[in-house]
Amino acid sequence: MRRHRLQTSEWVLVAALVAEVVVFTVVAPNFFTLANGLEVTRVSVELGLLALALTPILVAGGIDLSVGSLMGLAAVAFGAAHQVWHAPIPVAMLTALAVGIAGGALNAFLVAWLQVPPLIVTLGTFALFRGIAEGVTQAAVNYSGFPAGFLALGQGYLGGIVPAQVPLFAIVALAYAALLHRSVIGRALYAIGFSAPGARYAGIPVKQRVAPIYLLSGVMASVAAIVYAAHLGQARADAGTGYELDAIAAVVLGGTSVFGGRGTIGGTLLGLFVLAVLKNGLYLSALSSELVGVLTGALLVSTIAIDRLSNREFAGVARATQEGVPVRNSQVAVLCAAILRRLVSRGRHQRLARPVDHLERRRCATRERLRFAACRCDDAEGQGRSLFRQLPRRCRGGREGTWRRSDLGRPHQPRRRAAERAGRELDYARRGCDRGCGRESSRHLDRAPQGAQPGDPRGHVGCRRRA
Amino acid sequence: MPRRRALHGYRDELPAALATIALGAVLAIATPGYYAPDNLRDLLLASLPVLVVAIGATLVILSGEIDVSSGSMFAVCAVIAGTVAKATGSLPWATVAATTAGLLLGLLNGVLVSSVRIPSIVVTLATMVALRDGLRWVTQGTWVQDLPREFQWFGLTQQVYPWIAVMVSIGLLVIAAWALGHLAAGRAIYATGSNTDAARLAGIHVARVKCTVFAIAGALTGVAALLNAVRFNQIPSNTGLGLEMKVIAAAVVGGAAITGGRGTMLGTLLGVVLLGAIGPALTFLGVTAYWERALQGLIILAAIALHARRDVRDTDTPAAAASRAVPA
């Protein structure tokens, strides 16, 4: 079901792309030529680099609004290094990369370590990076006059046909596809996007997985800035203005959910080309370029609306849970009994979980379900533990939206199984340190303290505080 | 919010208040010219429209959503107001037109968010781009000029108008603050923002709350567009660029949580004052105004860093801590 749905949303895009090509071929005589096709790829490289960087971030449930501003700052750093300090081009490139890494690291630090919502962090850095670029150049200096060898990187052709920056873009796209779809890190990002607490309880080091993708986004912004400088032959503080929104539009158009847990690099590329062809075609057919924004917005909303509405079952279930299930007195009594029982005998969360089990089982393939399951016990003391644990075991589908426990990092499994066999898992895996040291370590997830007996005061692994 | 100790209930707003006071003190010592009546009046008239938009933005943020289309809506409403004023020559009609246009555009956002259930950042991103470019397309970039004489300053004198504008803006702020604290509808916004599922289980019609909040924000944007437009005798079609970021920043600096359910109108007022005062202050202190954006960014980052520590103190449950790591 899931795979089918993804294809639906991508088919919509393919159809849109084909429709665009047909319409513009009829309207604009110069549109359907090889040269123009390659030109479209050339102008979409800078935006494409940012869109690629944003895909894993959105998959992990984050967002980065600062990429366009960081691109401007990196362009200024590049230009200043070359023109003001007379550094050779490679050194100037390294300067731009360093700026990108520093900016990405600032985002990564605030998002992953200070745990501030990425939307507002990157809104702040969005203003900061552009502000520094404007302040340094007084928003007026325009660095140009780069050597011809460097400009060939952005204006030349490889083998006479292929624009020089396209191979670079292809390599980056392949690398990102490998990262997201072929690596443990990629799987972890999907799990984090589904439900960060769930991923954490499954033993995924959330911070260590989230931080690098923000750092990489900074690197990509500076690479985009270098390509931009080579392409246009100038580096200014306003480089990349508005690119962040275009990039997000491309990514979301490609089927990536802004809530995380869903999205592919292929979809992003498709979304990118739909936008690029639209822009290029409107330009060539002498229609007013202002239409681009209107059409982009309409395309964005309608694609997502079609995607949402086309999956009836999913929509129906969402509505059912949204509007609430009528609860009878007897059910309330059963729930109360379950809650009381749980309060009396701590640790057996499954009792409380059972009444909603049938719902979960039926709907276990969508990420809303997993998230629902993960937050279900939030109100009570349980913090959503048991339900989330149970779910993946039943959801062995191997489909895009479903992940098996074995997907979530193998190293944790054997130890976890051993703990389960020992019957201590519930006691140890889910609690913070009970000795009052205030530490709340993910290492609890793996094993009980050495030599501990059920019922002992629980300390985290390596806790130095006396019981 | 009962006050047990002085300022106890205003912990979130305190940093913004202290920063504003500090800025005021520095300016008073370094450049007393900043407090010249003319400068203050200009500052006030420029900040009031931002404040009115920020009221709406705060409501949206409190309900757990976000609206990045307010800048584009602002421009559309301003141009509509100007066009209607030119066509009918009547100010009341221009007011009605601007407010209705804002209301309808806000309603469009609200319906797409609450009924079609598309995430608000996507919806408002789409309307932001579509409205801005749509306006450029319709006007072809021309400004609305040759406005009727009585359009500027609402037909009042330049001395009377500021008082009217202040009364309207502060009146809206006070009404919003009172409603948030004392009306069931206001409490429903907080409930929806702090935990949507819990609010729904408590019998709150969450979709209706979100839709209404977007509509109110739109209408307020219309009012603000008019308050801004009457300051000049022409209306540029690119007005309100970057306004959305400014108002969201003001709300966050004022202590509102971007995840919803937390924040006050007082905080937003302080945020608007702080961010609005800092730009002209730079010029007075002899720094070029090009550093304004960087400084605003720094203020936002400082505010969120402060609030991050606050949130860690407030909630120490593991699930909450983990969900903060990558919130939806």
GROMACS .gro file of C-alpha atoms in nm, chain A residues 20-424:
model
  405
   20GLU     CA    1   0.492   2.103  -1.902
   21VAL     CA    2   0.722   1.969  -2.172
   22VAL     CA    3   0.432   1.916  -2.416
   23VAL     CA    4   0.280   2.259  -2.352
   24PHE     CA    5   0.606   2.448  -2.378
   25THR     CA    6   0.714   2.255  -2.686
   26VAL     CA    7   0.397   2.377  -2.856
   27VAL     CA    8   0.416   2.732  -2.722
   28ALA     CA    9   0.789   2.799  -2.740
   29PRO     CA   10   0.979   2.682  -3.048
   30ASN     CA   11   1.318   2.693  -2.879
   31PHE     CA   12   1.213   2.486  -2.582
   32PHE     CA   13   1.252   2.128  -2.699
   33THR     CA   14   1.619   2.128  -2.793
   34LEU     CA   15   1.911   1.943  -2.640
   35ALA     CA   16   2.092   2.269  -2.569
   36ASN     CA   17   1.799   2.406  -2.375
   37GLY     CA   18   1.756   2.082  -2.183
   38LEU     CA   19   2.116   2.101  -2.069
   39GLU     CA   20   2.077   2.469  -1.989
   40VAL     CA   21   1.788   2.380  -1.756
   41THR     CA   22   2.012   2.140  -1.568
   42ARG     CA   23   2.283   2.403  -1.548
   43VAL     CA   24   2.069   2.669  -1.386
   44SER     CA   25   1.915   2.423  -1.142
   45VAL     CA   26   2.246   2.299  -0.998
   46GLU     CA   27   2.275   2.562  -0.722
   47LEU     CA   28   1.915   2.518  -0.615
   48GLY     CA   29   1.951   2.142  -0.654
   49LEU     CA   30   2.247   2.124  -0.416
   50LEU     CA   31   2.042   2.300  -0.149
   51ALA     CA   32   1.739   2.078  -0.217
   52LEU     CA   33   1.953   1.764  -0.185
   53ALA     CA   34   2.089   1.888   0.147
   54LEU     CA   35   1.738   1.963   0.272
   55THR     CA   36   1.596   1.619   0.189
   56PRO     CA   37   1.753   1.421   0.476
   57ILE     CA   38   1.680   1.713   0.710
   58LEU     CA   39   1.311   1.708   0.626
   59VAL     CA   40   1.308   1.328   0.640
   60ALA     CA   41   1.438   1.352   0.996
   61GLY     CA   42   1.155   1.591   1.080
   62GLY     CA   43   1.365   1.908   1.076
   63ILE     CA   44   1.394   2.207   0.847
   64ASP     CA   45   1.672   2.443   0.744
   65LEU     CA   46   1.570   2.794   0.639
   66SER     CA   47   1.924   2.927   0.656
   67VAL     CA   48   2.071   2.756   0.347
   68GLY     CA   49   2.009   3.051   0.115
   69SER     CA   50   2.160   3.300   0.361
   70LEU     CA   51   2.458   3.078   0.428
   71MET     CA   52   2.510   3.055   0.054
   72GLY     CA   53   2.526   3.436   0.043
   73LEU     CA   54   2.773   3.446   0.330
   74ALA     CA   55   2.991   3.177   0.174
   75ALA     CA   56   2.986   3.362  -0.159
   76VAL     CA   57   3.101   3.680   0.017
   77ALA     CA   58   3.376   3.486   0.197
   78PHE     CA   59   3.487   3.336  -0.133
   79GLY     CA   60   3.488   3.672  -0.311
   80ALA     CA   61   3.660   3.851  -0.026
   81ALA     CA   62   3.928   3.583   0.005
   82HIS     CA   63   4.006   3.607  -0.363
   83GLN     CA   64   3.975   3.982  -0.419
   84VAL     CA   65   4.069   4.141  -0.087
   85TRP     CA   66   4.328   3.898   0.046
   86HIS     CA   67   4.439   3.794  -0.305
   87ALA     CA   68   4.426   3.427  -0.214
   88PRO     CA   69   4.447   3.173  -0.496
   89ILE     CA   70   4.119   3.015  -0.604
   90PRO     CA   71   4.165   2.683  -0.414
   91VAL     CA   72   4.231   2.872  -0.090
   92ALA     CA   73   3.928   3.092  -0.152
   93MET     CA   74   3.721   2.777  -0.205
   94LEU     CA   75   3.848   2.637   0.123
   95THR     CA   76   3.756   2.965   0.294
   96ALA     CA   77   3.401   2.937   0.161
   97LEU     CA   78   3.384   2.574   0.273
   98ALA     CA   79   3.508   2.670   0.619
   99VAL     CA   80   3.238   2.935   0.647
  100GLY     CA   81   2.978   2.680   0.539
  101ILE     CA   82   3.101   2.427   0.792
  102ALA     CA   83   3.098   2.688   1.070
  103GLY     CA   84   2.743   2.793   0.982
  104GLY     CA   85   2.625   2.435   0.959
  105ALA     CA   86   2.792   2.356   1.290
  106LEU     CA   87   2.610   2.646   1.457
  107ASN     CA   88   2.277   2.508   1.332
  108ALA     CA   89   2.372   2.155   1.433
  109PHE     CA   90   2.477   2.266   1.780
  110LEU     CA   91   2.155   2.457   1.847
  111VAL     CA   92   1.927   2.191   1.699
  112ALA     CA   93   2.091   1.873   1.823
  113TRP     CA   94   2.253   1.977   2.149
  114LEU     CA   95   2.041   2.264   2.278
  115GLN     CA   96   1.737   2.085   2.131
  116VAL     CA   97   1.568   2.399   2.005
  117PRO     CA   98   1.308   2.347   1.730
  118PRO     CA   99   1.496   2.369   1.397
  119LEU     CA  100   1.237   2.601   1.244
  120ILE     CA  101   1.320   2.880   1.485
  121VAL     CA  102   1.693   2.808   1.504
  122THR     CA  103   1.732   2.837   1.130
  123LEU     CA  104   1.505   3.141   1.123
  124GLY     CA  105   1.757   3.305   1.355
  125THR     CA  106   2.060   3.194   1.156
  126PHE     CA  107   1.875   3.292   0.837
  127ALA     CA  108   1.883   3.652   0.960
  128LEU     CA  109   2.230   3.621   1.111
  129PHE     CA  110   2.413   3.483   0.806
  130ARG     CA  111   2.254   3.725   0.560
  131GLY     CA  112   2.308   4.008   0.808
  132ILE     CA  113   2.680   3.934   0.840
  133ALA     CA  114   2.714   3.911   0.462
  134GLU     CA  115   2.537   4.247   0.423
  135GLY     CA  116   2.730   4.407   0.708
  136VAL     CA  117   3.069   4.301   0.574
  137THR     CA  118   3.001   4.417   0.220
  138GLN     CA  119   2.774   4.709   0.313
  139ALA     CA  120   2.529   4.526   0.085
  140ALA     CA  121   2.699   4.690  -0.208
  141VAL     CA  122   3.036   4.530  -0.283
  142ASN     CA  123   3.024   4.298  -0.580
  143TYR     CA  124   3.327   4.072  -0.612
  144SER     CA  125   3.400   3.984  -0.974
  145GLY     CA  126   3.690   3.941  -1.208
  146PHE     CA  127   3.760   3.578  -1.133
  147PRO     CA  128   4.013   3.396  -1.358
  148ALA     CA  129   3.883   3.224  -1.669
  149GLY     CA  130   3.987   2.880  -1.546
  150PHE     CA  131   3.755   2.916  -1.250
  151LEU     CA  132   3.467   3.053  -1.455
  152ALA     CA  133   3.490   2.749  -1.682
  153LEU     CA  134   3.370   2.549  -1.383
  154GLY     CA  135   3.036   2.725  -1.405
  155GLN     CA  136   3.014   2.836  -1.768
  156GLY     CA  137   3.213   2.582  -1.963
  157TYR     CA  138   3.114   2.252  -2.117
  158LEU     CA  139   3.254   1.909  -2.055
  159GLY     CA  140   3.319   1.733  -2.384
  160GLY     CA  141   3.153   2.021  -2.562
  161ILE     CA  142   2.799   1.934  -2.452
  162VAL     CA  143   2.753   1.872  -2.080
  163PRO     CA  144   2.764   2.181  -1.856
  164ALA     CA  145   3.068   2.157  -1.631
  165GLN     CA  146   2.881   2.163  -1.300
  166VAL     CA  147   2.637   1.884  -1.386
  167PRO     CA  148   2.880   1.596  -1.310
  168LEU     CA  149   2.945   1.752  -0.969
  169PHE     CA  150   2.574   1.766  -0.905
  170ALA     CA  151   2.531   1.404  -1.016
  171ILE     CA  152   2.804   1.290  -0.778
  172VAL     CA  153   2.649   1.480  -0.485
  173ALA     CA  154   2.305   1.341  -0.570
  174LEU     CA  155   2.440   0.985  -0.577
  175ALA     CA  156   2.621   1.039  -0.248
  176TYR     CA  157   2.305   1.172  -0.083
  177ALA     CA  158   2.101   0.883  -0.226
  178ALA     CA  159   2.352   0.639  -0.080
  179LEU     CA  160   2.342   0.818   0.255
  180LEU     CA  161   1.966   0.822   0.276
  181HIS     CA  162   1.867   0.497   0.111
  182ARG     CA  163   2.164   0.265   0.148
  183SER     CA  164   2.307   0.332   0.490
  184VAL     CA  165   2.226   0.268   0.854
  185ILE     CA  166   2.235   0.643   0.909
  186GLY     CA  167   1.962   0.691   0.647
  187ARG     CA  168   1.739   0.433   0.811
  188ALA     CA  169   1.797   0.601   1.145
  189LEU     CA  170   1.692   0.936   0.996
  190TYR     CA  171   1.363   0.785   0.879
  191ALA     CA  172   1.305   0.639   1.225
  192ILE     CA  173   1.384   0.974   1.387
  193GLY     CA  174   1.144   1.144   1.148
  194PHE     CA  175   0.867   0.900   1.239
  195SER     CA  176   0.911   0.956   1.606
  196ALA     CA  177   1.217   1.093   1.778
  197PRO     CA  178   1.129   0.942   2.118
  198GLY     CA  179   1.059   0.608   1.954
  199ALA     CA  180   1.394   0.617   1.776
  200ARG     CA  181   1.564   0.702   2.101
  201TYR     CA  182   1.404   0.414   2.283
  202ALA     CA  183   1.506   0.186   2.000
  203GLY     CA  184   1.866   0.276   2.077
  204ILE     CA  185   1.936   0.526   1.801
  205PRO     CA  186   2.172   0.804   1.906
  206VAL     CA  187   1.944   1.085   1.787
  207LYS     CA  188   2.186   1.374   1.839
  208GLN     CA  189   2.471   1.203   1.661
  209ARG     CA  190   2.250   1.125   1.364
  210VAL     CA  191   2.079   1.464   1.336
  211ALA     CA  192   2.383   1.691   1.382
  212PRO     CA  193   2.582   1.575   1.074
  213ILE     CA  194   2.300   1.641   0.830
  214TYR     CA  195   2.281   2.006   0.939
  215LEU     CA  196   2.659   2.026   0.909
  216LEU     CA  197   2.639   1.873   0.560
  217SER     CA  198   2.373   2.126   0.469
  218GLY     CA  199   2.620   2.403   0.554
  219VAL     CA  200   2.883   2.237   0.335
  220MET     CA  201   2.635   2.210   0.048
  221ALA     CA  202   2.543   2.577   0.086
  222SER     CA  203   2.908   2.674   0.041
  223VAL     CA  204   2.951   2.439  -0.255
  224ALA     CA  205   2.643   2.600  -0.408
  225ALA     CA  206   2.797   2.942  -0.343
  226ILE     CA  207   3.117   2.845  -0.527
  227VAL     CA  208   2.919   2.708  -0.822
  228TYR     CA  209   2.708   3.025  -0.818
  229ALA     CA  210   3.018   3.245  -0.829
  230ALA     CA  211   3.162   3.042  -1.116
  231HIS     CA  212   2.831   3.045  -1.301
  232LEU     CA  213   2.754   3.417  -1.276
  233GLY     CA  214   3.111   3.538  -1.245
  234GLN     CA  215   3.027   3.745  -0.939
  235ALA     CA  216   2.987   3.697  -0.565
  236ARG     CA  217   2.749   3.924  -0.375
  237ALA     CA  218   2.581   3.931  -0.036
  238ASP     CA  219   2.242   3.868  -0.193
  239ALA     CA  220   2.346   3.540  -0.356
  240GLY     CA  221   2.081   3.277  -0.299
  241THR     CA  222   1.809   3.510  -0.173
  242GLY     CA  223   1.486   3.313  -0.159
  243TYR     CA  224   1.661   2.990  -0.254
  244GLU     CA  225   1.566   2.830   0.077
  245LEU     CA  226   1.197   2.854  -0.007
  246ASP     CA  227   1.246   2.728  -0.364
  247ALA     CA  228   1.454   2.439  -0.232
  248ILE     CA  229   1.194   2.346   0.029
  249ALA     CA  230   0.925   2.369  -0.238
  250ALA     CA  231   1.122   2.130  -0.460
  251VAL     CA  232   1.175   1.884  -0.175
  252VAL     CA  233   0.813   1.891  -0.058
  253LEU     CA  234   0.689   1.870  -0.415
  254GLY     CA  235   0.898   1.554  -0.447
  255GLY     CA  236   0.686   1.381  -0.185
  256THR     CA  237   0.891   1.445   0.128
  257SER     CA  238   0.677   1.504   0.434
  258VAL     CA  239   0.756   1.814   0.638
  259PHE     CA  240   0.664   1.608   0.943
  260GLY     CA  241   0.944   1.368   0.863
  261GLY     CA  242   0.972   0.998   0.806
  262ARG     CA  243   0.898   1.005   0.436
  263GLY     CA  244   1.080   1.118   0.125
  264THR     CA  245   1.333   1.015  -0.134
  265ILE     CA  246   1.622   1.174  -0.321
  266GLY     CA  247   1.462   1.065  -0.649
  267GLY     CA  248   1.144   1.253  -0.560
  268THR     CA  249   1.346   1.564  -0.477
  269LEU     CA  250   1.519   1.553  -0.816
  270LEU     CA  251   1.182   1.514  -0.983
  271GLY     CA  252   1.039   1.810  -0.790
  272LEU     CA  253   1.345   2.015  -0.875
  273PHE     CA  254   1.310   1.953  -1.248
  274VAL     CA  255   0.937   2.022  -1.245
  275LEU     CA  256   1.013   2.368  -1.103
  276ALA     CA  257   1.314   2.430  -1.327
  277VAL     CA  258   1.131   2.332  -1.646
  278LEU     CA  259   0.836   2.548  -1.542
  279LYS     CA  260   1.060   2.849  -1.494
  280ASN     CA  261   1.255   2.792  -1.815
  281GLY     CA  262   0.946   2.722  -2.025
  282LEU     CA  263   0.763   3.033  -1.904
  283TYR     CA  264   1.071   3.237  -1.981
  284LEU     CA  265   1.110   3.097  -2.332
  285SER     CA  266   0.742   3.126  -2.418
  286ALA     CA  267   0.750   3.496  -2.330
  287LEU     CA  268   0.485   3.450  -2.065
  288SER     CA  269   0.536   3.668  -1.764
  289SER     CA  270   0.786   3.520  -1.521
  290GLU     CA  271   0.567   3.630  -1.229
  291LEU     CA  272   0.347   3.332  -1.305
  292VAL     CA  273   0.621   3.103  -1.172
  293GLY     CA  274   0.538   3.178  -0.810
  294VAL     CA  275   0.164   3.141  -0.859
  295LEU     CA  276   0.203   2.809  -1.040
  296THR     CA  277   0.460   2.684  -0.789
  297GLY     CA  278   0.226   2.756  -0.501
  298ALA     CA  279  -0.070   2.597  -0.673
  299LEU     CA  280   0.137   2.293  -0.771
  300LEU     CA  281   0.268   2.256  -0.416
  301VAL     CA  282  -0.071   2.265  -0.250
  302SER     CA  283  -0.247   2.051  -0.511
  303THR     CA  284   0.021   1.780  -0.519
  304ILE     CA  285   0.006   1.737  -0.144
  305ALA     CA  286  -0.373   1.756  -0.141
  306ILE     CA  287  -0.394   1.486  -0.412
  307ASP     CA  288  -0.146   1.278  -0.218
  308ARG     CA  289  -0.348   1.315   0.100
  309LEU     CA  290  -0.688   1.257  -0.057
  310SER     CA  291  -0.584   0.972  -0.287
  311ASN     CA  292  -0.527   0.747   0.009
  312ARG     CA  293  -0.881   0.706   0.126
  313GLU     CA  294  -0.821   0.442   0.388
  314PHE     CA  295  -0.550   0.646   0.545
  315ALA     CA  296  -0.763   0.959   0.539
  316GLY     CA  297  -1.058   0.772   0.684
  317VAL     CA  298  -0.858   0.634   0.971
  318ALA     CA  299  -0.705   0.971   1.040
  319ARG     CA  300  -1.051   1.119   1.058
  320ALA     CA  301  -1.176   0.842   1.284
  321THR     CA  302  -0.900   0.896   1.535
  322GLN     CA  303  -0.929   1.268   1.495
  323GLU     CA  304  -1.293   1.283   1.581
  324GLY     CA  305  -1.263   1.034   1.860
  325VAL     CA  306  -1.416   0.698   1.922
  326PRO     CA  307  -1.732   0.686   2.131
  327VAL     CA  308  -1.646   0.541   2.469
  328ARG     CA  309  -1.893   0.339   2.671
  329ASN     CA  310  -1.910   0.320   3.046
  330SER     CA  311  -1.795  -0.037   3.046
  331GLN     CA  312  -1.490   0.058   2.844
  332VAL     CA  313  -1.414   0.337   3.086
  333ALA     CA  314  -1.437   0.088   3.370
  334VAL     CA  315  -1.199  -0.147   3.192
  335LEU     CA  316  -0.958   0.139   3.126
  336CYS     CA  317  -0.976   0.254   3.488
  337ALA     CA  318  -0.909  -0.099   3.605
  338ALA     CA  319  -0.614  -0.120   3.369
  339ILE     CA  320  -0.476   0.210   3.492
  340LEU     CA  321  -0.522   0.113   3.856
  341ARG     CA  322  -0.361  -0.218   3.792
  342ARG     CA  323  -0.071  -0.050   3.629
  343LEU     CA  324  -0.029   0.186   3.918
  344VAL     CA  325  -0.027  -0.108   4.157
  345SER     CA  326   0.212  -0.324   3.963
  346ARG     CA  327   0.452  -0.095   3.788
  347GLY     CA  328   0.626  -0.208   3.478
  348ARG     CA  329   0.363  -0.412   3.302
  349HIS     CA  330   0.259  -0.150   3.051
  350GLN     CA  331   0.109  -0.402   2.815
  351ARG     CA  332  -0.211  -0.411   3.013
  352LEU     CA  333  -0.282  -0.051   2.941
  353ALA     CA  334  -0.183  -0.100   2.583
  354ARG     CA  335  -0.421  -0.377   2.502
  355PRO     CA  336  -0.745  -0.183   2.453
  356VAL     CA  337  -0.599   0.007   2.162
  357ASP     CA  338  -0.415  -0.287   2.015
  358HIS     CA  339  -0.669  -0.376   1.752
  359LEU     CA  340  -0.657  -0.022   1.621
  360GLU     CA  341  -0.282  -0.026   1.607
  361ARG     CA  342  -0.263  -0.358   1.432
  362ARG     CA  343  -0.494  -0.252   1.157
  363ARG     CA  344  -0.316   0.071   1.095
  364CYS     CA  345   0.038  -0.026   1.159
  365ALA     CA  346   0.176   0.067   0.822
  366THR     CA  347   0.154   0.443   0.830
  367ARG     CA  348   0.382   0.662   1.022
  368GLU     CA  349   0.094   0.843   1.187
  369ARG     CA  350   0.022   0.518   1.350
  370LEU     CA  351   0.367   0.474   1.486
  371ARG     CA  352   0.365   0.824   1.612
  372PHE     CA  353   0.025   0.776   1.764
  373ALA     CA  354   0.152   0.466   1.931
  374ALA     CA  355   0.460   0.637   2.054
  375CYS     CA  356   0.271   0.916   2.218
  376ARG     CA  357  -0.016   0.712   2.344
  377CYS     CA  358   0.116   0.667   2.695
  378ASP     CA  359   0.252   1.016   2.722
  379ASP     CA  360  -0.022   1.139   2.947
  380ALA     CA  361   0.026   0.862   3.198
  381GLU     CA  362   0.354   0.781   3.353
  382GLY     CA  363   0.452   0.529   3.090
  383GLN     CA  364   0.597   0.779   2.840
  384GLY     CA  365   0.484   0.571   2.546
  385ARG     CA  366   0.733   0.299   2.601
  386SER     CA  367   0.564  -0.033   2.571
  387LEU     CA  368   0.347   0.039   2.277
  388PHE     CA  369   0.628   0.162   2.065
  389ARG     CA  370   0.826  -0.142   2.146
  390GLN     CA  371   0.553  -0.378   2.046
  391LEU     CA  372   0.469  -0.212   1.720
  392PRO     CA  373   0.766  -0.275   1.497
  393ARG     CA  374   0.753  -0.645   1.571
  394ARG     CA  375   0.412  -0.669   1.415
  395CYS     CA  376   0.493  -0.436   1.131
  396ARG     CA  377   0.729  -0.660   0.944
  397GLY     CA  378   0.645  -0.544   0.598
  398GLY     CA  379   0.975  -0.412   0.481
  399ARG     CA  380   0.793  -0.139   0.297
  400GLU     CA  381   0.898   0.217   0.275
  401GLY     CA  382   0.696   0.346   0.563
  402THR     CA  383   0.741   0.049   0.789
  403TRP     CA  384   1.058  -0.042   0.956
  404ARG     CA  385   1.162  -0.358   1.118
  405ARG     CA  386   1.352  -0.354   1.436
  406SER     CA  387   1.641  -0.506   1.256
  407ASP     CA  388   1.658  -0.188   1.051
  408LEU     CA  389   1.737   0.018   1.353
  409GLY     CA  390   2.095  -0.069   1.412
  410ARG     CA  391   2.197  -0.424   1.468
  411PRO     CA  392   2.442  -0.387   1.753
  412HIS     CA  393   2.167  -0.334   2.004
  413GLN     CA  394   1.972  -0.643   1.929
  414PRO     CA  395   2.162  -0.932   2.082
  415ARG     CA  396   2.211  -0.752   2.407
  416ARG     CA  397   1.850  -0.652   2.414
  417ARG     CA  398   1.737  -1.007   2.351
  418ALA     CA  399   1.958  -1.128   2.632
  419ALA     CA  400   1.802  -0.873   2.862
  420GLU     CA  401   1.457  -0.982   2.755
  421ARG     CA  402   1.541  -1.342   2.826
  422ALA     CA  403   1.657  -1.243   3.168
  423GLY     CA  404   1.321  -1.083   3.227
  424ARG     CA  405   1.473  -0.759   3.336
   0.00000   0.00000   0.00000
